[in-house]
XYZ file of C-alpha atoms in Angstrom:
681
model
C 254.108 238.139 198.265
C 251.295 237.523 195.588
C 254.230 235.418 193.980
C 254.911 233.330 196.698
C 251.356 232.556 197.152
C 251.250 232.012 193.488
C 254.032 229.579 193.785
C 252.539 227.624 197.181
C 249.397 227.113 195.066
C 251.278 225.906 192.307
C 253.581 223.642 194.288
C 250.855 222.689 196.989
C 250.944 219.199 196.472
C 254.534 218.803 196.774
C 254.611 221.288 199.648
C 252.266 218.609 201.099
C 254.222 215.394 200.317
C 257.575 217.378 202.010
C 255.446 217.910 205.151
C 254.053 214.198 205.201
C 257.646 212.928 204.913
C 258.777 215.009 207.464
C 256.230 214.487 210.210
C 255.957 210.672 209.081
C 259.612 210.634 209.820
C 259.063 212.593 213.321
C 256.185 209.824 214.598
C 258.440 206.837 213.786
C 261.674 208.152 215.338
C 259.474 208.957 218.473
C 258.400 205.551 218.438
C 261.841 203.699 218.100
C 263.855 202.822 221.352
C 266.377 205.356 222.304
C 269.315 203.461 223.313
C 272.194 202.182 221.591
C 272.221 199.706 219.029
C 274.191 196.492 219.289
C 276.286 196.301 216.098
C 276.545 192.597 216.305
C 273.935 189.916 215.279
C 274.423 186.749 216.730
C 271.870 183.674 217.546
C 271.904 180.858 220.063
C 273.450 177.890 218.837
C 275.179 179.549 215.843
C 278.883 180.241 215.461
C 280.243 183.617 216.144
C 280.502 185.120 212.543
C 282.759 187.954 213.441
C 286.516 188.412 214.773
C 287.441 187.747 218.158
C 285.315 190.121 220.437
C 286.741 191.719 223.518
C 284.914 193.859 226.222
C 284.861 197.467 224.825
C 284.095 198.483 228.594
C 283.605 196.700 231.981
C 280.075 195.339 232.459
C 278.123 192.818 234.242
C 276.785 189.833 233.218
C 273.111 189.579 233.651
C 271.453 186.242 235.040
C 268.742 184.893 232.913
C 265.061 185.500 233.467
C 264.579 181.795 234.464
C 267.147 182.486 237.165
C 265.947 185.183 238.627
C 262.087 183.559 238.534
C 263.542 180.714 240.609
C 264.973 183.160 243.183
C 261.937 184.866 243.057
C 259.935 181.654 243.702
C 262.321 181.046 246.843
C 261.665 184.062 248.257
C 258.065 183.478 248.397
C 258.164 179.966 249.605
C 260.634 181.257 252.606
C 259.040 184.614 253.265
C 258.429 185.292 257.026
C 254.852 186.347 257.756
C 253.862 189.033 260.134
C 251.310 188.749 262.718
C 249.826 191.557 264.963
C 249.182 190.796 268.646
C 246.400 192.715 270.650
C 247.274 192.715 273.896
C 243.578 194.394 275.141
C 241.884 191.239 274.255
C 243.231 189.319 277.410
C 241.522 191.869 279.847
C 238.051 191.698 277.944
C 238.329 187.823 277.709
C 239.308 187.424 281.585
C 236.326 189.708 282.119
C 233.679 187.980 280.285
C 234.859 184.539 281.755
C 234.427 185.996 285.052
C 230.887 187.560 284.372
C 229.932 184.156 282.934
C 231.150 181.967 285.474
C 228.997 184.354 288.126
C 225.540 183.270 286.055
C 226.019 179.511 285.682
C 228.037 178.471 288.491
C 225.984 176.471 291.133
C 228.196 175.587 294.039
C 226.309 172.328 295.008
C 226.774 170.634 291.334
C 230.658 171.003 291.864
C 233.259 169.440 294.092
C 235.577 172.521 293.604
C 234.608 176.004 294.721
C 233.887 179.056 292.758
C 236.826 180.789 293.289
C 239.092 177.818 292.312
C 236.986 177.179 289.315
C 237.731 180.958 288.575
C 241.231 180.833 289.072
C 241.745 177.765 287.201
C 240.054 179.574 283.742
C 241.924 182.872 284.210
C 245.130 180.711 284.525
C 244.025 178.894 281.371
C 243.362 181.996 279.852
C 246.641 183.716 280.334
C 248.152 180.385 279.260
C 246.122 180.537 275.761
C 247.307 184.066 275.309
C 250.843 184.216 276.093
C 251.485 183.858 272.405
C 248.013 184.970 271.184
C 245.064 183.279 269.720
C 244.903 183.074 266.160
C 241.888 184.432 264.109
C 241.957 181.360 261.578
C 243.889 178.904 259.787
C 246.970 179.816 257.644
C 248.676 177.367 254.869
C 251.896 177.304 256.787
C 253.685 174.369 258.469
C 253.700 173.820 262.022
C 257.283 174.375 262.423
C 257.450 177.501 260.315
C 258.688 180.477 261.783
C 256.764 183.959 261.985
C 256.904 187.085 263.519
C 254.571 188.247 265.755
C 254.188 191.862 266.285
C 253.447 193.378 269.987
C 253.192 197.121 269.841
C 256.969 198.465 268.694
C 258.580 195.112 269.501
C 258.603 192.072 267.037
C 259.154 188.229 268.749
C 260.228 184.978 266.338
C 258.283 182.228 267.339
C 256.856 178.966 265.394
C 253.717 178.754 264.094
C 252.499 176.118 265.909
C 252.488 178.003 269.368
C 249.675 180.234 268.468
C 246.899 178.848 269.975
C 243.371 178.035 267.736
C 240.264 177.954 269.518
C 239.438 174.041 268.506
C 242.509 172.918 270.985
C 240.671 174.677 273.758
C 239.715 170.998 275.117
C 243.242 169.661 274.995
C 244.449 172.816 276.879
C 241.874 172.446 279.664
C 242.703 168.765 280.417
C 246.093 169.721 280.410
C 245.781 172.150 283.161
C 243.248 170.390 285.047
C 244.183 168.814 288.492
C 243.828 165.365 288.791
C 240.943 165.146 291.117
C 238.972 167.399 288.825
C 235.430 166.230 288.054
C 234.051 166.038 284.574
C 231.153 168.665 285.122
C 234.008 170.980 285.840
C 235.734 170.336 282.791
C 232.807 170.268 280.588
C 231.629 174.085 282.497
C 235.168 175.386 281.700
C 235.326 174.080 278.313
C 232.322 175.731 277.106
C 232.874 178.974 279.033
C 236.116 179.331 277.658
C 234.807 178.593 273.962
C 232.400 181.552 274.306
C 234.790 183.897 276.188
C 238.103 183.503 274.373
C 238.236 185.930 271.417
C 240.952 185.822 268.532
C 243.876 188.372 269.264
C 246.339 187.662 266.520
C 245.910 188.627 262.954
C 247.913 188.218 259.875
C 249.592 191.637 258.602
C 248.987 191.223 255.033
C 250.570 194.639 254.093
C 253.830 194.185 256.317
C 254.167 190.865 254.916
C 253.755 191.708 251.383
C 255.886 194.673 251.886
C 258.499 192.187 253.256
C 258.399 189.827 250.031
C 258.583 193.025 247.845
C 261.928 194.350 249.637
C 263.393 190.776 249.378
C 262.558 190.635 245.643
C 263.726 194.172 244.867
C 266.969 193.110 246.601
C 267.654 190.185 244.232
C 270.908 191.203 242.379
C 270.553 190.828 238.689
C 274.049 190.182 238.026
C 276.053 187.409 238.491
C 279.586 188.369 237.644
C 281.812 190.917 235.935
C 283.650 191.061 232.535
C 286.520 193.659 232.919
C 287.388 196.056 230.074
C 289.588 193.977 227.333
C 288.443 190.638 228.261
C 287.668 188.326 225.517
C 284.052 187.301 225.353
C 283.970 184.823 222.337
C 286.318 184.217 219.333
C 285.621 183.482 215.738
C 283.902 180.397 214.947
C 283.043 179.492 218.713
C 279.743 178.486 219.102
C 276.957 180.778 220.549
C 275.317 179.169 223.537
C 275.255 178.793 227.305
C 277.645 181.160 229.037
C 278.845 182.879 225.915
C 275.318 183.659 224.964
C 274.263 184.998 228.175
C 277.333 187.299 228.125
C 276.653 188.357 224.819
C 273.023 189.383 225.746
C 274.294 191.418 228.961
C 276.735 193.647 226.566
C 273.781 194.045 224.350
C 271.596 195.358 226.931
C 274.595 197.506 227.869
C 274.379 199.168 224.608
C 271.039 199.402 224.434
C 270.858 201.063 228.172
C 269.055 204.195 228.602
C 271.883 205.679 230.506
C 273.017 207.683 227.764
C 274.831 211.454 227.740
C 272.926 214.026 226.027
C 275.877 213.792 223.219
C 274.994 210.331 222.707
C 271.396 210.958 222.304
C 271.309 213.439 220.014
C 273.808 211.404 217.290
C 271.627 208.652 217.795
C 268.411 210.899 216.771
C 270.595 211.619 213.456
C 271.187 208.151 212.688
C 267.522 207.387 213.043
C 266.515 210.368 211.099
C 268.907 209.280 208.133
C 267.752 205.570 208.274
C 263.673 206.198 208.191
C 264.418 209.010 205.566
C 265.941 206.637 203.499
C 263.053 204.287 203.834
C 260.285 207.060 202.927
C 262.771 208.496 200.043
C 262.718 205.186 198.442
C 259.109 204.796 198.938
C 258.734 207.994 197.013
C 261.058 207.255 194.493
C 259.166 203.960 193.809
C 255.845 205.724 193.632
C 256.997 208.410 191.564
C 258.842 206.212 188.795
C 256.540 203.235 188.625
C 253.349 204.444 190.262
C 253.069 208.084 189.025
C 249.125 207.949 189.668
C 249.359 207.085 193.173
C 252.334 209.469 193.788
C 250.318 212.635 192.265
C 247.236 211.586 194.532
C 247.882 213.187 197.689
C 245.189 210.781 199.683
C 246.735 207.788 198.256
C 249.700 208.863 199.643
C 248.676 209.526 202.896
C 246.901 206.332 203.120
C 250.117 204.231 202.397
C 251.911 206.384 205.086
C 249.277 206.099 207.619
C 249.244 202.185 207.538
C 252.805 201.836 207.747
C 252.835 204.350 210.635
C 249.864 202.079 212.507
C 251.807 199.004 211.998
C 254.710 200.413 213.694
C 252.882 202.169 216.256
C 251.072 198.693 217.149
C 254.357 196.964 217.386
C 256.050 199.279 219.592
C 253.333 199.087 222.002
C 253.174 195.294 222.267
C 256.726 195.033 222.594
C 256.381 197.576 225.418
C 253.633 195.517 227.159
C 255.444 192.312 226.595
C 257.773 191.402 223.775
C 256.729 187.606 223.563
C 253.253 188.695 221.971
C 254.929 190.573 219.101
C 253.906 187.706 216.627
C 249.879 188.448 217.410
C 250.082 191.884 215.510
C 248.888 191.172 212.112
C 251.641 192.582 210.162
C 250.313 190.858 206.737
C 247.198 192.969 206.988
C 249.108 195.690 205.483
C 250.287 194.139 201.797
C 246.571 192.799 202.029
C 244.965 196.085 202.060
C 247.562 197.699 199.861
C 246.809 194.932 197.260
C 243.147 195.536 197.455
C 243.480 199.278 196.974
C 246.290 199.227 194.644
C 248.402 196.227 193.293
C 250.662 193.468 194.512
C 253.978 195.221 193.681
C 252.984 198.208 196.019
C 251.657 195.814 198.562
C 255.028 193.911 198.715
C 257.534 196.774 198.315
C 255.518 198.784 201.130
C 255.268 195.512 203.324
C 259.383 195.140 203.037
C 260.123 199.011 203.999
C 257.764 198.438 207.071
C 259.567 195.676 208.051
C 262.997 197.465 207.940
C 261.585 200.061 210.347
C 260.252 197.335 212.535
C 263.643 195.997 212.865
C 264.559 198.579 215.028
C 261.758 197.962 217.573
C 261.617 194.197 217.856
C 263.592 191.614 219.853
C 265.616 188.687 217.528
C 265.178 191.150 214.582
C 266.682 188.608 211.850
C 264.077 185.874 212.862
C 261.250 188.472 213.075
C 262.284 190.375 209.589
C 262.880 186.687 208.061
C 259.433 185.451 209.093
C 257.613 188.650 208.151
C 259.149 188.908 204.737
C 258.021 185.308 203.947
C 254.689 185.824 205.308
C 254.352 189.131 203.179
C 255.276 187.478 200.012
C 253.075 184.548 200.715
C 250.261 187.009 201.442
C 250.936 188.597 197.835
C 250.761 185.178 195.955
C 247.941 183.848 197.889
C 245.446 186.623 198.192
C 243.336 186.788 194.857
C 239.745 188.047 194.499
C 239.690 189.309 197.937
C 236.143 189.841 197.427
C 235.725 186.232 197.437
C 235.435 185.434 201.326
C 236.606 181.798 200.773
C 239.762 183.023 199.344
C 240.567 185.303 202.271
C 240.266 182.485 204.601
C 242.371 179.919 202.621
C 245.462 182.574 202.700
C 245.190 183.433 206.218
C 245.698 179.598 206.685
C 248.395 179.184 204.605
C 249.985 182.877 206.050
C 249.685 180.895 209.477
C 251.125 177.620 208.192
C 254.276 179.631 206.936
C 254.359 181.443 210.363
C 254.482 178.184 212.354
C 257.042 176.370 209.956
C 259.340 179.072 209.942
C 259.347 179.603 213.801
C 259.691 175.862 214.126
C 262.963 175.720 211.802
C 264.426 178.838 213.737
C 263.585 176.858 217.105
C 265.261 173.999 215.874
C 268.541 175.612 214.494
C 268.811 177.686 217.761
C 267.828 174.726 220.633
C 268.720 171.608 218.393
C 265.943 169.697 220.146
C 262.189 170.409 220.687
C 262.057 169.182 224.425
C 261.991 172.809 225.662
C 259.575 174.324 222.430
C 256.977 176.495 224.064
C 253.543 175.588 222.198
C 251.630 178.821 223.252
C 254.034 180.324 220.536
C 251.920 178.782 218.039
C 249.013 180.001 219.605
C 250.209 183.661 218.992
C 250.408 182.652 215.128
C 246.714 181.333 215.186
C 245.643 184.716 216.914
C 247.744 186.786 213.921
C 245.888 184.659 211.617
C 242.283 185.510 212.937
C 243.383 189.159 213.468
C 244.145 189.032 209.520
C 240.681 188.340 209.006
C 239.862 191.734 210.148
C 240.973 192.821 206.997
C 237.466 193.024 205.301
C 235.938 195.539 207.972
C 239.244 197.746 207.693
C 239.018 197.883 204.079
C 235.432 199.208 204.364
C 236.508 201.441 207.099
C 239.050 202.811 204.914
C 236.983 203.203 201.927
C 234.866 205.493 203.923
C 237.390 207.617 205.662
C 239.821 207.914 202.426
C 237.302 207.631 199.777
C 239.360 204.569 197.955
C 237.719 201.804 196.038
C 238.555 198.156 196.546
C 237.169 194.956 194.613
C 234.787 194.375 197.500
C 233.097 197.460 196.560
C 233.414 196.872 192.944
C 231.563 193.917 193.299
C 228.682 195.485 195.075
C 228.491 197.947 192.469
C 228.372 194.932 189.694
C 225.128 194.084 190.799
C 222.775 194.551 188.410
C 219.724 194.498 190.887
C 221.382 197.970 192.433
C 219.225 200.944 192.395
C 220.804 202.804 189.967
C 221.258 199.889 187.566
C 217.190 199.405 188.096
C 216.834 202.597 187.282
C 218.719 202.477 184.018
C 217.256 199.057 182.991
C 213.488 200.774 183.674
C 214.261 204.130 181.857
C 216.813 203.190 179.270
C 216.404 199.384 178.748
C 218.044 199.616 175.221
C 221.222 201.442 176.864
C 221.084 199.016 179.964
C 221.460 195.936 177.675
C 224.311 197.720 175.425
C 226.109 198.335 178.865
C 225.830 194.531 179.627
C 227.271 193.675 176.084
C 229.803 196.351 176.721
C 230.888 194.893 180.017
C 231.082 191.454 178.782
C 233.238 192.488 175.801
C 235.629 194.713 177.933
C 235.851 192.079 180.914
C 236.894 189.497 178.494
C 239.468 191.674 176.784
C 241.008 192.984 179.976
C 241.342 189.055 181.465
C 243.459 188.522 178.109
C 245.973 191.532 178.715
C 245.998 191.327 182.494
C 244.076 194.279 183.282
C 241.369 194.958 186.262
C 238.626 192.848 184.791
C 236.634 193.934 187.777
C 236.944 197.875 187.455
C 236.084 197.448 183.990
C 233.016 195.963 184.439
C 231.707 198.079 186.802
C 232.951 201.095 184.480
C 231.146 199.427 181.479
C 227.495 198.905 183.728
C 227.825 202.511 184.541
C 229.518 204.536 181.606
C 226.168 205.543 180.072
C 223.758 206.164 182.878
C 223.579 209.729 181.508
C 221.338 208.634 178.870
C 218.472 208.247 181.447
C 217.846 211.855 181.158
C 216.749 211.663 177.630
C 216.781 207.969 176.581
C 214.703 208.575 173.301
C 216.956 210.641 171.990
C 219.547 207.704 171.764
C 218.857 204.967 169.181
C 218.665 201.838 171.362
C 215.939 203.085 173.368
C 213.666 204.023 170.400
C 210.945 201.562 170.189
C 209.538 202.590 166.807
C 211.008 204.350 163.661
C 210.271 207.817 164.945
C 213.152 209.467 165.340
C 213.417 212.628 167.500
C 216.470 214.312 165.919
C 214.653 214.607 162.400
C 213.156 217.619 164.020
C 216.335 219.263 165.519
C 219.287 221.085 164.219
C 222.392 218.860 164.094
C 224.141 221.094 166.411
C 221.442 220.658 168.896
C 221.365 216.935 168.471
C 225.040 216.658 168.802
C 224.541 218.584 172.056
C 222.296 216.166 173.426
C 224.462 213.030 172.363
C 227.651 214.957 174.195
C 225.312 216.022 177.186
C 224.972 212.062 178.201
C 228.652 212.437 179.398
C 227.874 215.428 181.682
C 224.968 213.970 183.106
C 226.162 210.973 183.527
C 228.981 212.330 185.895
C 226.310 214.337 187.566
C 223.958 211.193 188.150
C 227.203 209.658 189.344
C 228.331 212.116 192.032
C 224.565 212.404 193.157
C 224.469 208.596 193.718
C 228.120 208.581 195.662
C 230.047 206.515 192.846
C 233.741 206.268 193.248
C 235.781 208.425 191.388
C 237.789 205.188 189.886
C 234.017 204.562 188.231
C 233.157 207.972 187.338
C 236.693 208.100 185.216
C 234.691 205.795 182.856
C 231.854 207.841 182.424
C 234.188 210.835 181.817
C 236.404 209.276 179.421
C 234.447 206.434 177.571
C 234.251 208.854 174.256
C 237.866 210.702 174.756
C 237.621 213.721 172.458
C 236.099 211.896 169.410
C 233.596 213.730 167.211
C 230.069 212.942 167.238
C 230.227 212.011 163.447
C 227.397 211.511 162.189
C 225.675 214.751 163.056
C 228.871 216.383 162.447
C 228.473 215.054 158.574
C 225.141 216.019 158.427
C 226.005 219.835 159.640
C 228.875 220.012 156.972
C 226.235 219.013 154.436
C 224.584 221.974 155.278
C 227.337 224.568 155.795
C 230.797 223.967 154.749
C 232.330 226.199 157.713
C 231.703 224.056 160.713
C 233.470 224.120 163.942
C 234.522 220.428 164.785
C 234.494 221.725 168.871
C 230.840 221.785 168.664
C 230.471 218.152 167.656
C 233.400 217.129 170.179
C 233.172 215.312 173.008
C 234.990 217.211 176.271
C 237.271 214.439 177.212
C 239.520 213.804 178.658
C 240.890 210.798 176.634
C 241.627 207.542 178.483
C 244.580 207.419 181.030
C 244.556 203.778 181.790
C 244.356 200.445 180.171
C 241.258 200.126 181.515
C 239.193 203.247 180.029
C 241.287 202.647 177.016
C 239.597 199.117 176.501
C 236.149 200.533 177.700
C 236.391 203.006 174.864
C 237.104 200.259 171.902
C 234.620 197.721 173.441
C 231.722 200.605 173.636
C 232.594 202.032 170.060
C 232.648 198.569 168.694
C 229.387 196.999 170.318
C 227.299 200.517 169.426
C 228.760 200.026 165.807
C 228.202 196.349 165.491
C 224.560 197.218 165.524
C 224.538 199.085 162.537
C 225.969 195.963 160.481
C 223.699 194.764 157.904
C 223.886 191.108 157.131
C 226.992 190.804 159.383
C 229.735 188.059 158.555
C 233.104 187.066 159.966
C 234.690 189.181 157.325
C 232.774 192.379 157.900
C 233.313 192.157 161.875
C 237.060 191.952 161.605
C 237.164 194.813 159.245
C 234.712 197.032 160.965
C 236.718 196.367 164.204
C 240.153 196.943 162.896
C 238.586 200.451 161.527
C 237.014 201.704 164.221
C 239.955 200.782 166.734
C 242.925 202.166 163.924
C 240.733 205.382 163.594
C 240.692 205.856 167.605
C 244.429 205.445 167.600
C 245.020 207.863 164.606
C 243.211 210.346 166.779
C 245.202 210.027 169.496
C 242.808 208.687 171.904
C 245.277 206.127 173.592
C 248.541 208.411 173.931
C 247.736 208.745 177.758
C 246.620 205.393 178.498
C 249.834 203.260 179.127
C 248.789 200.469 176.478
C 250.995 198.679 174.219
C 250.447 198.143 170.408
C 250.499 194.299 171.284
C 248.084 194.741 173.848
C 245.653 196.682 171.281
C 245.977 193.810 168.819
C 245.158 191.417 171.628
C 241.983 193.373 172.321
C 241.210 193.394 168.777
C 241.595 189.498 168.300
C 238.990 189.156 171.505
C 236.263 191.834 170.354
C 236.441 189.742 166.812
C 235.772 186.576 168.469
C 233.313 187.726 170.907
C 231.141 189.497 168.227
C 231.515 186.418 165.809
C 230.112 184.340 168.998
C 227.263 186.964 169.469
C 226.046 187.142 166.100
C 226.802 183.049 165.759
C 229.151 183.478 162.635
C 231.444 181.087 161.228
C 234.940 181.640 159.126
C 233.569 182.052 155.453
C 234.494 179.469 153.193
C 235.461 180.237 149.576
C 232.891 178.771 147.073
């Protein structure tokens, strides 16, 4: 059990990567469509590139989406509405009419008797309610057939047969006897207007249900292809009916109606392909980016972003596949480039697009556009901390999408008449979504503890709290740090290292000297040297201690680990030579480890450059009457000495790059001291 625990502790990083590999594979497979994959790729308007294709099984030809939409429109236009007829309203209206006439009828005013007027009014009322009085005006033509529901019976009538209240005067005139007076007509009109109540209302629920029923009854198929029948011949252009038949066959392959055996084989196939993609990523990181591979946080960050892109795309495709280009896939290489480098960004982008090929429709077109857009992202986005650069790059990416889609449309359709301009709007939305990279980078920095160029730019501000404190407590050290930053940045630019990172590292590399600033010569304002009263070993420990103190101050102020690395490594494992020599003069048996910095030695080009620039800048202050020859000689001596001590063995820097750095440092120091090449007398 103890041995097992020890093995687990020793291999925990590898075990975590295996777990991450398995869980990522499982999650991606869960998102992928669970249906058969059609093994042929075809495009509308392009020749069939395979051998003659015969139907592997009988299948139905699906109607085009436009045809089904037209059928729906016809059904909705011709749908017969249902109206409810309330028979109780008639009796109530008759009763109200009788009561009203009893109140207002005066025999002396009319030639007709009250009984005759009542009979006439009731007759008109019954006539009005024969098919019913409608409760409003509906957008139907007069000859539109409608269904009138009376109890459990349904009558078919014409919409014009339903009576409207505004037609009462016409109906009264039609039913009055020829000798009827105008006063009687006026009395009946006013009375009926008050007593006639609508008894026919539109049954919306029943009408909509009938529409839905008819729409559901639409046959999505328009024919059958029998097994063995030829679908398309080699070289034949995929268009019209052929294109629709091939799409129908593809849908059958992707149908969810699979047996359990098929389903399990499908999962095995997905598992192998997704595992291959992630295996390639691990191998790439292990061979070309070992620093990322051995950092589980960074590996997790990369896998999380791959899953996020697949998840977002899957959700959008399920909602409506036409919005698939709104998903800002190019944000992936953009963010990875900001935290790592362009090569990692492009490689991960390519692998992610390969996975998305299983999810999206028209996978060839989608993958082509995303590959090109990803390459443009890597080539155009530089110095992300400059906001204008991001806007310019997003504009270029959007333009590439639009040009690529336009080209595909021309190839597939052969004209521009049927082009949907809204598709270009999706690309513009995608570009706008890509601008979300800046806040997303900030979010990732807080969650995963990573550092981007945007954060480095903020840290390089000399008005920041920590650098202000350094300039107040140790002004000499602050000035030295600025000089080192300028030297190191120039050298980094010359060999293609991360100039922004090295500048920030140089600004903070000596913050530990704030603890005892007067023990360092650059901060001594008079000739008094506090080390004269100390033992050489004590002095050496104070000098060495500025590295440990610097790490403590950096952690207290939440400086990123990438910056702390410069504090930790800028002296490597070198000796505090002055005090070591002084101790040796007093005591022959000196333990050199007491005068040696704890290390580690630089493990990147940037930390190696800082060591060289720091040593050279500090030593240049001790030069008396500096000349170009003296500067060249002492730069060579210092850097060659560091190489002999093995300080650069882990920093992945070449001899050629070291020689280039030497030339830059010599040139910069000559400029600082305003020296020219010495001419012979």
